[in-house]
Amino acid sequence: MKNSSILIVDDEEWAINGIVEGVDWERLGIERVYKAHNRETAVRMLLSYDIPLVITDIEMPNGSGIDLLRWIRSEKPQTLCIFYTGYAEFRYAQEAVRLGVFDYLLKPIAYHELEEILQKALSEIQRDSNLRSMEQMWEEVSAEEQDSAVERVKKFIVEHIDEDLQRETLAAMVHLNSGYLSKLFKKKENMSIGDYILKKRMAVAKQLLEKTNLQISVIASRVGISYASYFTKIFKEQEGISPQQYRKQSRNETEDISDV
């Protein structure tokens, strides 16, 4: 993993310097090595810089390595943490495993062994990064496909407003499950497919009432409703007046405008 960085946390300067001088960072592809002598400084650095890997001692003043790992798990969950400590106590190891530490190393350790462990950690970081990138790309593609599916359904509804529009038919057209399409449509349009269809049917019906002398039964058929009585009932529920009243009212308004 090229151009990576690491944070070494230890309250003893000589311990940090030993790792800094003993490890071949260039071979590992680590470009920046940060240092911290306590938890507070480590947290500040992790907030300030992009640091995917941390080596930390456990026993330190003003907050232990365990405390630091808890913070990392909460605030920087993608960051890997390696304990490098002189304490072999079981309770530390148990808590470290529970918190998801990448490795638990006891001082001293040969630098070539430490490099091998660091290489494994960096490889895992790279795999996780690649996986997240793929997931992000898939989410972006999926979002575009979902938008496209909804737009295709809307276009089909408008172009076939005089037909019996069934949810299952619309879903099959865009190769989606009908339940999933309904949820997707509601999320994108803030209304159900049925409400959208009804909205479009009423919009076309009002245009026909305003601009033509077609009978109510013909207008009903033009917007995909078989029975004039049912069309009248729905129209009144949506607009508050009957289709005949709407036609008369819209034409009266037009005449009033013409007389001005």
mmCIF file of C-alpha atoms in Angstrom:
data_model
loop_
_atom_site.group_PDB
_atom_site.id
_atom_site.type_symbol
_atom_site.label_atom_id
_atom_site.label_comp_id
_atom_site.label_asym_id
_atom_site.label_seq_id
_atom_site.Cartn_x
_atom_site.Cartn_y
_atom_site.Cartn_z
ATOM 1 C CA MET A 1 0.000 0.000 0.000
ATOM 2 C CA LYS A 2 1.847 3.080 -1.256
ATOM 3 C CA ASN A 3 1.850 6.566 0.272
ATOM 4 C CA SER A 4 0.297 5.348 3.504
ATOM 5 C CA SER A 5 0.867 6.647 7.033
ATOM 6 C CA ILE A 6 1.118 5.283 10.555
ATOM 7 C CA LEU A 7 0.841 6.618 14.097
ATOM 8 C CA ILE A 8 3.088 5.250 16.854
ATOM 9 C CA VAL A 9 1.843 5.901 20.388
ATOM 10 C CA ASP A 10 4.081 5.341 23.425
ATOM 11 C CA ASP A 11 4.925 7.455 26.455
ATOM 12 C CA GLU A 12 8.583 6.468 26.144
ATOM 13 C CA GLU A 13 10.452 8.330 23.419
ATOM 14 C CA TRP A 14 13.125 5.648 23.104
ATOM 15 C CA ALA A 15 10.475 3.028 22.334
ATOM 16 C CA ILE A 16 9.038 5.142 19.510
ATOM 17 C CA ASN A 17 12.484 5.943 18.121
ATOM 18 C CA GLY A 18 13.403 2.269 18.150
ATOM 19 C CA ILE A 19 10.475 1.424 15.872
ATOM 20 C CA VAL A 20 11.004 4.487 13.678
ATOM 21 C CA GLU A 21 14.670 3.654 13.092
ATOM 22 C CA GLY A 22 14.340 -0.126 12.954
ATOM 23 C CA VAL A 23 11.519 -0.557 10.411
ATOM 24 C CA ASP A 24 12.036 -0.171 6.661
ATOM 25 C CA TRP A 25 9.131 2.170 6.027
ATOM 26 C CA GLU A 26 9.985 2.755 2.392
ATOM 27 C CA ARG A 27 9.733 -0.965 1.639
ATOM 28 C CA LEU A 28 6.315 -1.022 3.280
ATOM 29 C CA GLY A 29 5.172 1.994 1.283
ATOM 30 C CA ILE A 30 4.625 4.095 4.412
ATOM 31 C CA GLU A 31 5.441 7.698 3.632
ATOM 32 C CA ARG A 32 4.585 9.434 6.922
ATOM 33 C CA VAL A 33 5.276 8.232 10.478
ATOM 34 C CA TYR A 34 3.501 10.243 13.183
ATOM 35 C CA LYS A 35 4.348 10.120 16.909
ATOM 36 C CA ALA A 36 2.259 10.630 20.036
ATOM 37 C CA HIS A 37 3.116 10.163 23.719
ATOM 38 C CA ASN A 38 -0.400 9.885 25.108
ATOM 39 C CA ARG A 39 -4.012 9.190 24.180
ATOM 40 C CA GLU A 40 -4.989 12.859 23.933
ATOM 41 C CA THR A 41 -2.298 13.667 21.371
ATOM 42 C CA ALA A 42 -3.049 10.469 19.457
ATOM 43 C CA VAL A 43 -6.747 11.388 19.186
ATOM 44 C CA ARG A 44 -5.863 14.892 17.993
ATOM 45 C CA MET A 45 -3.601 13.473 15.277
ATOM 46 C CA LEU A 46 -6.161 10.913 14.161
ATOM 47 C CA LEU A 47 -8.677 13.724 13.780
ATOM 48 C CA SER A 48 -6.214 15.910 11.890
ATOM 49 C CA TYR A 49 -4.610 13.420 9.499
ATOM 50 C CA ASP A 50 -5.585 10.447 7.380
ATOM 51 C CA ILE A 51 -3.953 7.645 9.395
ATOM 52 C CA PRO A 52 -5.169 4.114 8.618
ATOM 53 C CA LEU A 53 -2.818 2.263 11.012
ATOM 54 C CA VAL A 54 -1.845 2.732 14.664
ATOM 55 C CA ILE A 55 0.778 1.003 16.824
ATOM 56 C CA THR A 56 0.212 1.748 20.487
ATOM 57 C CA ASP A 57 1.485 0.778 23.903
ATOM 58 C CA ILE A 58 -1.127 -0.100 26.534
ATOM 59 C CA GLU A 59 0.104 1.396 29.800
ATOM 60 C CA MET A 60 0.433 5.170 29.413
ATOM 61 C CA PRO A 61 -0.399 8.169 31.584
ATOM 62 C CA ASN A 62 -3.623 10.079 30.921
ATOM 63 C CA GLY A 63 -5.410 7.238 29.102
ATOM 64 C CA SER A 64 -4.358 3.736 28.152
ATOM 65 C CA GLY A 65 -3.993 2.079 24.769
ATOM 66 C CA ILE A 66 -7.247 0.258 25.538
ATOM 67 C CA ASP A 67 -8.965 3.632 25.950
ATOM 68 C CA LEU A 68 -7.473 4.765 22.639
ATOM 69 C CA LEU A 69 -8.689 1.615 20.881
ATOM 70 C CA ARG A 70 -12.213 2.163 22.254
ATOM 71 C CA TRP A 71 -12.171 5.685 20.811
ATOM 72 C CA ILE A 72 -10.865 4.415 17.460
ATOM 73 C CA ARG A 73 -13.605 1.801 17.248
ATOM 74 C CA SER A 74 -16.203 4.474 17.928
ATOM 75 C CA GLU A 75 -14.872 7.366 15.843
ATOM 76 C CA LYS A 76 -12.458 5.864 13.271
ATOM 77 C CA PRO A 77 -13.679 2.289 12.754
ATOM 78 C CA GLN A 78 -11.709 1.811 9.509
ATOM 79 C CA THR A 79 -8.401 2.402 11.325
ATOM 80 C CA LEU A 80 -6.456 -0.734 12.277
ATOM 81 C CA CYS A 81 -4.758 -0.872 15.648
ATOM 82 C CA ILE A 82 -1.783 -3.004 16.780
ATOM 83 C CA PHE A 83 -0.815 -3.276 20.455
ATOM 84 C CA TYR A 84 2.937 -3.328 21.089
ATOM 85 C CA THR A 85 3.406 -3.686 24.810
ATOM 86 C CA GLY A 86 5.467 -5.206 27.579
ATOM 87 C CA TYR A 87 2.322 -6.372 29.384
ATOM 88 C CA ALA A 88 1.239 -9.951 28.749
ATOM 89 C CA GLU A 89 -1.726 -9.824 31.120
ATOM 90 C CA PHE A 90 -4.693 -11.898 29.985
ATOM 91 C CA ARG A 91 -7.238 -9.187 30.810
ATOM 92 C CA TYR A 92 -5.521 -6.806 28.393
ATOM 93 C CA ALA A 93 -5.369 -9.374 25.615
ATOM 94 C CA GLN A 94 -8.993 -10.361 26.187
ATOM 95 C CA GLU A 95 -10.223 -6.769 26.028
ATOM 96 C CA ALA A 96 -8.045 -6.076 22.984
ATOM 97 C CA VAL A 97 -9.562 -9.014 21.107
ATOM 98 C CA ARG A 98 -13.067 -7.941 22.091
ATOM 99 C CA LEU A 99 -12.389 -4.468 20.685
ATOM 100 C CA GLY A 100 -11.048 -5.875 17.411
ATOM 101 C CA VAL A 101 -7.321 -5.202 17.706
ATOM 102 C CA PHE A 102 -5.454 -6.366 14.603
ATOM 103 C CA ASP A 103 -2.560 -7.904 16.566
ATOM 104 C CA TYR A 104 -1.162 -8.026 20.102
ATOM 105 C CA LEU A 105 2.639 -7.930 20.175
ATOM 106 C CA LEU A 106 4.934 -8.254 23.158
ATOM 107 C CA LYS A 107 8.106 -6.224 23.480
ATOM 108 C CA PRO A 108 10.723 -6.802 22.310
ATOM 109 C CA ILE A 109 10.084 -8.078 18.780
ATOM 110 C CA ALA A 110 12.485 -8.449 15.868
ATOM 111 C CA TYR A 111 11.982 -5.637 13.364
ATOM 112 C CA HIS A 112 11.645 -8.008 10.417
ATOM 113 C CA GLU A 113 8.784 -9.753 12.262
ATOM 114 C CA LEU A 114 7.155 -6.408 12.975
ATOM 115 C CA GLU A 115 7.481 -5.505 9.293
ATOM 116 C CA GLU A 116 5.707 -8.728 8.300
ATOM 117 C CA ILE A 117 2.813 -7.922 10.642
ATOM 118 C CA LEU A 118 2.655 -4.353 9.382
ATOM 119 C CA GLN A 119 2.585 -5.630 5.799
ATOM 120 C CA LYS A 120 -0.373 -7.878 6.616
ATOM 121 C CA ALA A 121 -2.167 -4.954 8.236
ATOM 122 C CA LEU A 122 -1.526 -2.723 5.239
ATOM 123 C CA SER A 123 -2.768 -5.438 2.878
ATOM 124 C CA GLU A 124 -5.981 -5.712 4.861
ATOM 125 C CA ILE A 125 -6.393 -1.930 4.805
ATOM 126 C CA GLN A 126 -5.957 -1.971 1.024
ATOM 127 C CA ARG A 127 -8.529 -4.765 0.618
ATOM 128 C CA ASP A 128 -11.018 -2.909 2.801
ATOM 129 C CA SER A 129 -10.408 0.287 0.851
ATOM 130 C CA ASN A 130 -10.946 -1.482 -2.473
ATOM 131 C CA LEU A 131 -14.123 -3.084 -1.143
ATOM 132 C CA ARG A 132 -15.507 0.244 0.066
ATOM 133 C CA SER A 133 -14.710 1.820 -3.310
ATOM 134 C CA MET A 134 -16.551 -0.977 -5.106
ATOM 135 C CA GLU A 135 -19.523 -0.665 -2.765
ATOM 136 C CA GLN A 136 -19.642 3.095 -3.314
ATOM 137 C CA MET A 137 -19.500 2.633 -7.078
ATOM 138 C CA TRP A 138 -22.282 0.053 -6.902
ATOM 139 C CA GLU A 139 -24.419 2.355 -4.762
ATOM 140 C CA GLU A 140 -23.931 5.175 -7.271
ATOM 141 C CA VAL A 141 -24.790 2.892 -10.187
ATOM 142 C CA SER A 142 -27.778 1.497 -8.287
ATOM 143 C CA ALA A 143 -29.023 5.012 -7.513
ATOM 144 C CA GLU A 144 -28.759 5.956 -11.199
ATOM 145 C CA GLU A 145 -30.596 2.757 -12.206
ATOM 146 C CA GLN A 146 -33.299 3.417 -9.627
ATOM 147 C CA ASP A 147 -33.788 6.974 -10.872
ATOM 148 C CA SER A 148 -33.943 5.665 -14.416
ATOM 149 C CA ALA A 149 -36.524 3.025 -13.459
ATOM 150 C CA VAL A 150 -38.782 5.595 -11.798
ATOM 151 C CA GLU A 151 -38.500 7.988 -14.753
ATOM 152 C CA ARG A 152 -39.351 5.187 -17.189
ATOM 153 C CA VAL A 153 -42.416 4.270 -15.145
ATOM 154 C CA LYS A 154 -43.551 7.904 -15.004
ATOM 155 C CA LYS A 155 -43.096 8.279 -18.766
ATOM 156 C CA PHE A 156 -45.021 5.067 -19.412
ATOM 157 C CA ILE A 157 -47.882 6.228 -17.185
ATOM 158 C CA VAL A 158 -48.189 9.533 -19.040
ATOM 159 C CA GLU A 159 -48.038 7.873 -22.450
ATOM 160 C CA HIS A 160 -50.566 5.157 -21.511
ATOM 161 C CA ILE A 161 -52.887 7.136 -19.257
ATOM 162 C CA ASP A 162 -55.917 5.743 -21.115
ATOM 163 C CA GLU A 163 -55.001 2.166 -20.183
ATOM 164 C CA ASP A 164 -55.538 -0.021 -17.128
ATOM 165 C CA LEU A 165 -52.226 0.610 -15.376
ATOM 166 C CA GLN A 166 -51.394 -2.197 -12.970
ATOM 167 C CA ARG A 167 -48.476 -1.997 -10.561
ATOM 168 C CA GLU A 168 -47.297 -5.484 -11.538
ATOM 169 C CA THR A 169 -47.192 -4.493 -15.223
ATOM 170 C CA LEU A 170 -45.157 -1.371 -14.471
ATOM 171 C CA ALA A 171 -42.738 -3.339 -12.278
ATOM 172 C CA ALA A 172 -42.222 -6.009 -14.937
ATOM 173 C CA MET A 173 -41.441 -3.308 -17.481
ATOM 174 C CA VAL A 174 -38.427 -2.145 -15.437
ATOM 175 C CA HIS A 175 -37.539 -5.666 -14.207
ATOM 176 C CA LEU A 176 -38.269 -4.962 -10.545
ATOM 177 C CA ASN A 177 -40.382 -6.605 -7.886
ATOM 178 C CA SER A 178 -43.690 -4.731 -7.590
ATOM 179 C CA GLY A 179 -43.267 -4.204 -3.848
ATOM 180 C CA TYR A 180 -39.753 -2.844 -4.319
ATOM 181 C CA LEU A 181 -40.887 -0.546 -7.125
ATOM 182 C CA SER A 182 -43.631 0.831 -4.887
ATOM 183 C CA LYS A 183 -41.157 1.650 -2.108
ATOM 184 C CA LEU A 184 -38.684 3.117 -4.585
ATOM 185 C CA PHE A 185 -41.348 5.240 -6.283
ATOM 186 C CA LYS A 186 -42.646 6.551 -2.938
ATOM 187 C CA LYS A 187 -39.112 7.425 -1.871
ATOM 188 C CA LYS A 188 -38.315 9.285 -5.108
ATOM 189 C CA GLU A 189 -41.658 11.000 -5.745
ATOM 190 C CA ASN A 190 -43.060 11.307 -2.216
ATOM 191 C CA MET A 191 -46.292 9.671 -3.345
ATOM 192 C CA SER A 192 -47.488 6.182 -4.216
ATOM 193 C CA ILE A 193 -47.730 4.905 -7.777
ATOM 194 C CA GLY A 194 -51.512 4.840 -7.455
ATOM 195 C CA ASP A 195 -51.631 8.470 -6.333
ATOM 196 C CA TYR A 196 -49.323 9.484 -9.170
ATOM 197 C CA ILE A 197 -51.527 7.724 -11.733
ATOM 198 C CA LEU A 198 -54.634 9.369 -10.293
ATOM 199 C CA LYS A 199 -52.935 12.770 -10.336
ATOM 200 C CA LYS A 200 -52.066 12.374 -14.015
ATOM 201 C CA ARG A 201 -55.541 11.071 -14.901
ATOM 202 C CA MET A 202 -57.153 14.114 -13.277
ATOM 203 C CA ALA A 203 -54.718 16.499 -14.974
ATOM 204 C CA VAL A 204 -55.603 15.114 -18.425
ATOM 205 C CA ALA A 205 -59.301 15.055 -17.581
ATOM 206 C CA LYS A 206 -59.257 18.739 -16.619
ATOM 207 C CA GLN A 207 -57.522 19.647 -19.874
ATOM 208 C CA LEU A 208 -60.159 17.767 -21.873
ATOM 209 C CA LEU A 209 -62.985 19.384 -19.883
ATOM 210 C CA GLU A 210 -61.522 22.834 -20.473
ATOM 211 C CA LYS A 211 -60.629 22.509 -24.164
ATOM 212 C CA THR A 212 -63.095 20.041 -25.692
ATOM 213 C CA ASN A 213 -66.814 19.280 -25.821
ATOM 214 C CA LEU A 214 -66.258 15.554 -25.388
ATOM 215 C CA GLN A 215 -68.874 13.710 -23.380
ATOM 216 C CA ILE A 216 -67.978 12.794 -19.809
ATOM 217 C CA SER A 217 -68.023 9.094 -20.702
ATOM 218 C CA VAL A 218 -65.492 9.688 -23.494
ATOM 219 C CA ILE A 219 -63.235 11.733 -21.229
ATOM 220 C CA ALA A 220 -63.426 8.985 -18.620
ATOM 221 C CA SER A 221 -62.307 6.477 -21.242
ATOM 222 C CA ARG A 222 -59.499 8.797 -22.380
ATOM 223 C CA VAL A 223 -58.030 8.740 -18.856
ATOM 224 C CA GLY A 224 -58.351 4.997 -18.352
ATOM 225 C CA ILE A 225 -61.588 4.865 -16.331
ATOM 226 C CA SER A 226 -64.247 2.577 -17.772
ATOM 227 C CA TYR A 227 -67.393 3.988 -16.181
ATOM 228 C CA ALA A 228 -68.513 7.620 -16.345
ATOM 229 C CA SER A 229 -70.227 7.376 -12.953
ATOM 230 C CA TYR A 230 -67.028 6.164 -11.303
ATOM 231 C CA PHE A 231 -65.022 8.872 -13.069
ATOM 232 C CA THR A 232 -67.456 11.513 -11.815
ATOM 233 C CA LYS A 233 -67.182 10.156 -8.262
ATOM 234 C CA ILE A 234 -63.375 10.208 -8.298
ATOM 235 C CA PHE A 235 -63.219 13.631 -9.963
ATOM 236 C CA LYS A 236 -65.482 15.122 -7.325
ATOM 237 C CA GLU A 237 -63.426 13.565 -4.533
ATOM 238 C CA GLN A 238 -60.241 15.066 -5.969
ATOM 239 C CA GLU A 239 -61.475 18.475 -7.156
ATOM 240 C CA GLY A 240 -64.446 19.156 -4.884
ATOM 241 C CA ILE A 241 -66.850 19.642 -7.800
ATOM 242 C CA SER A 242 -68.282 17.443 -10.552
ATOM 243 C CA PRO A 243 -66.714 17.290 -14.061
ATOM 244 C CA GLN A 244 -69.737 19.193 -15.457
ATOM 245 C CA GLN A 245 -69.346 21.934 -12.864
ATOM 246 C CA TYR A 246 -65.621 22.134 -13.526
ATOM 247 C CA ARG A 247 -66.224 22.520 -17.269
ATOM 248 C CA LYS A 248 -68.787 25.243 -16.737
ATOM 249 C CA GLN A 249 -66.635 27.047 -14.197
ATOM 250 C CA SER A 250 -63.482 26.951 -16.350
ATOM 251 C CA ARG A 251 -65.389 28.292 -19.369
ATOM 252 C CA ASN A 252 -67.022 31.060 -17.353
ATOM 253 C CA GLU A 253 -63.570 32.101 -16.140
ATOM 254 C CA THR A 254 -62.300 32.147 -19.728
ATOM 255 C CA GLU A 255 -65.238 34.291 -20.848
ATOM 256 C CA ASP A 256 -64.671 36.691 -17.949
ATOM 257 C CA ILE A 257 -61.024 37.078 -18.956
ATOM 258 C CA SER A 258 -62.030 37.694 -22.585
ATOM 259 C CA ASP A 259 -64.446 40.434 -21.521
ATOM 260 C CA VAL A 260 -61.814 42.379 -19.624
#
